[in-house]
C-alpha cells in the first residue's frame, strides 16, 4: 500500500510539473511573440518601411510557436511585418 501511494504521489508530482511547464512555455511564447513583433515593427518604422500587422497575427504566431517551434514563428512574424 505504501508503494502504491508513493507511486501515485510521484505520478501526480510529475503531472503537475508537466502542466506547470506547459503553462510557462505558453507564457514564454506569448512574451517572445509580443517582444518580437514590437521589435520588428519598431525597426521597420525606423527604416521607413510600411509595417502591417493584422489583429490575429500574434495568436497565429503563438499557435505556430507552440506547435512547430520558433523557426516557424519567426517566419510568420516576418510575413506579417513584411507582406510580399
mmCIF file of C-alpha atoms in Angstrom:
data_model
loop_
_atom_site.group_PDB
_atom_site.id
_atom_site.type_symbol
_atom_site.label_atom_id
_atom_site.label_comp_id
_atom_site.label_asym_id
_atom_site.label_seq_id
_atom_site.Cartn_x
_atom_site.Cartn_y
_atom_site.Cartn_z
ATOM 1 C CA UNK A 1 0.000 0.000 0.000
ATOM 2 C CA UNK A 2 2.854 2.387 0.837
ATOM 3 C CA UNK A 3 4.436 1.695 -2.540
ATOM 4 C CA UNK A 4 1.175 2.417 -4.357
ATOM 5 C CA UNK A 5 0.767 5.744 -2.555
ATOM 6 C CA UNK A 6 4.387 6.599 -3.266
ATOM 7 C CA UNK A 7 3.962 5.822 -6.978
ATOM 8 C CA UNK A 8 0.744 7.876 -7.107
ATOM 9 C CA UNK A 9 2.482 10.789 -5.377
ATOM 10 C CA UNK A 10 5.301 10.665 -7.933
ATOM 11 C CA UNK A 11 2.805 10.419 -10.811
ATOM 12 C CA UNK A 12 0.817 13.439 -9.641
ATOM 13 C CA UNK A 13 4.012 15.369 -8.944
ATOM 14 C CA UNK A 14 5.271 14.715 -12.473
ATOM 15 C CA UNK A 15 1.851 15.529 -13.929
ATOM 16 C CA UNK A 16 1.597 18.843 -12.078
ATOM 17 C CA UNK A 17 5.161 19.718 -13.091
ATOM 18 C CA UNK A 18 4.347 18.980 -16.735
ATOM 19 C CA UNK A 19 1.220 21.122 -16.584
ATOM 20 C CA UNK A 20 3.143 23.959 -14.962
ATOM 21 C CA UNK A 21 5.854 23.644 -17.577
ATOM 22 C CA UNK A 22 3.260 23.821 -20.396
ATOM 23 C CA UNK A 23 1.743 26.993 -18.977
ATOM 24 C CA UNK A 24 5.215 28.513 -18.567
ATOM 25 C CA UNK A 25 6.054 27.580 -22.142
ATOM 26 C CA UNK A 26 2.864 29.210 -23.394
ATOM 27 C CA UNK A 27 3.567 32.355 -21.363
ATOM 28 C CA UNK A 28 7.154 32.423 -22.643
ATOM 29 C CA UNK A 29 5.847 32.069 -26.192
ATOM 30 C CA UNK A 30 3.445 34.974 -25.691
ATOM 31 C CA UNK A 31 6.249 37.154 -24.358
ATOM 32 C CA UNK A 32 8.502 36.069 -27.236
ATOM 33 C CA UNK A 33 5.833 36.907 -29.809
ATOM 34 C CA UNK A 34 4.954 40.277 -28.274
ATOM 35 C CA UNK A 35 8.569 41.366 -27.964
ATOM 36 C CA UNK A 36 9.496 40.173 -31.447
ATOM 37 C CA UNK A 37 6.518 41.804 -33.145
ATOM 38 C CA UNK A 38 7.153 45.100 -31.334
ATOM 39 C CA UNK A 39 10.866 44.997 -32.027
ATOM 40 C CA UNK A 40 10.487 44.252 -35.727
ATOM 41 C CA UNK A 41 7.731 46.864 -36.074
ATOM 42 C CA UNK A 42 9.967 49.471 -34.428
ATOM 43 C CA UNK A 43 12.884 48.549 -36.673
ATOM 44 C CA UNK A 44 10.812 48.744 -39.840
ATOM 45 C CA UNK A 45 9.392 52.142 -38.804
ATOM 46 C CA UNK A 46 12.917 53.373 -38.182
ATOM 47 C CA UNK A 47 13.943 52.419 -41.702
ATOM 48 C CA UNK A 48 10.786 53.837 -43.295
ATOM 49 C CA UNK A 49 9.236 50.531 -44.325
ATOM 50 C CA UNK A 50 5.488 50.052 -44.365
ATOM 51 C CA UNK A 51 4.543 47.828 -41.431
ATOM 52 C CA UNK A 52 1.293 45.894 -41.413
ATOM 53 C CA UNK A 53 0.340 43.609 -38.567
ATOM 54 C CA UNK A 54 -3.170 42.174 -38.533
ATOM 55 C CA UNK A 55 -5.038 41.642 -35.279
ATOM 56 C CA UNK A 56 -4.730 37.862 -35.387
ATOM 57 C CA UNK A 57 -1.038 37.687 -36.181
ATOM 58 C CA UNK A 58 0.129 37.276 -32.579
ATOM 59 C CA UNK A 59 -2.353 34.455 -31.983
ATOM 60 C CA UNK A 60 -1.299 32.751 -35.208
ATOM 61 C CA UNK A 61 2.362 33.177 -34.358
ATOM 62 C CA UNK A 62 1.818 31.814 -30.851
ATOM 63 C CA UNK A 63 -0.025 28.823 -32.297
ATOM 64 C CA UNK A 64 2.830 28.141 -34.704
ATOM 65 C CA UNK A 65 5.355 28.618 -31.902
ATOM 66 C CA UNK A 66 3.634 26.063 -29.705
ATOM 67 C CA UNK A 67 3.151 23.511 -32.489
ATOM 68 C CA UNK A 68 6.300 23.825 -34.542
ATOM 69 C CA UNK A 69 8.943 25.763 -32.661
ATOM 70 C CA UNK A 70 10.354 29.245 -33.004
ATOM 71 C CA UNK A 71 11.645 28.848 -36.575
ATOM 72 C CA UNK A 72 8.094 28.778 -37.942
ATOM 73 C CA UNK A 73 7.044 31.563 -35.591
ATOM 74 C CA UNK A 74 9.846 33.777 -36.891
ATOM 75 C CA UNK A 75 8.752 33.126 -40.480
ATOM 76 C CA UNK A 76 5.188 34.059 -39.573
ATOM 77 C CA UNK A 77 6.347 37.222 -37.787
ATOM 78 C CA UNK A 78 8.378 38.266 -40.810
ATOM 79 C CA UNK A 79 5.475 37.569 -43.172
ATOM 80 C CA UNK A 80 3.157 39.705 -41.039
ATOM 81 C CA UNK A 81 5.602 42.581 -40.805
ATOM 82 C CA UNK A 82 6.786 42.465 -44.401
ATOM 83 C CA UNK A 83 3.962 41.134 -46.611
ATOM 84 C CA UNK A 84 5.013 40.392 -50.155
#
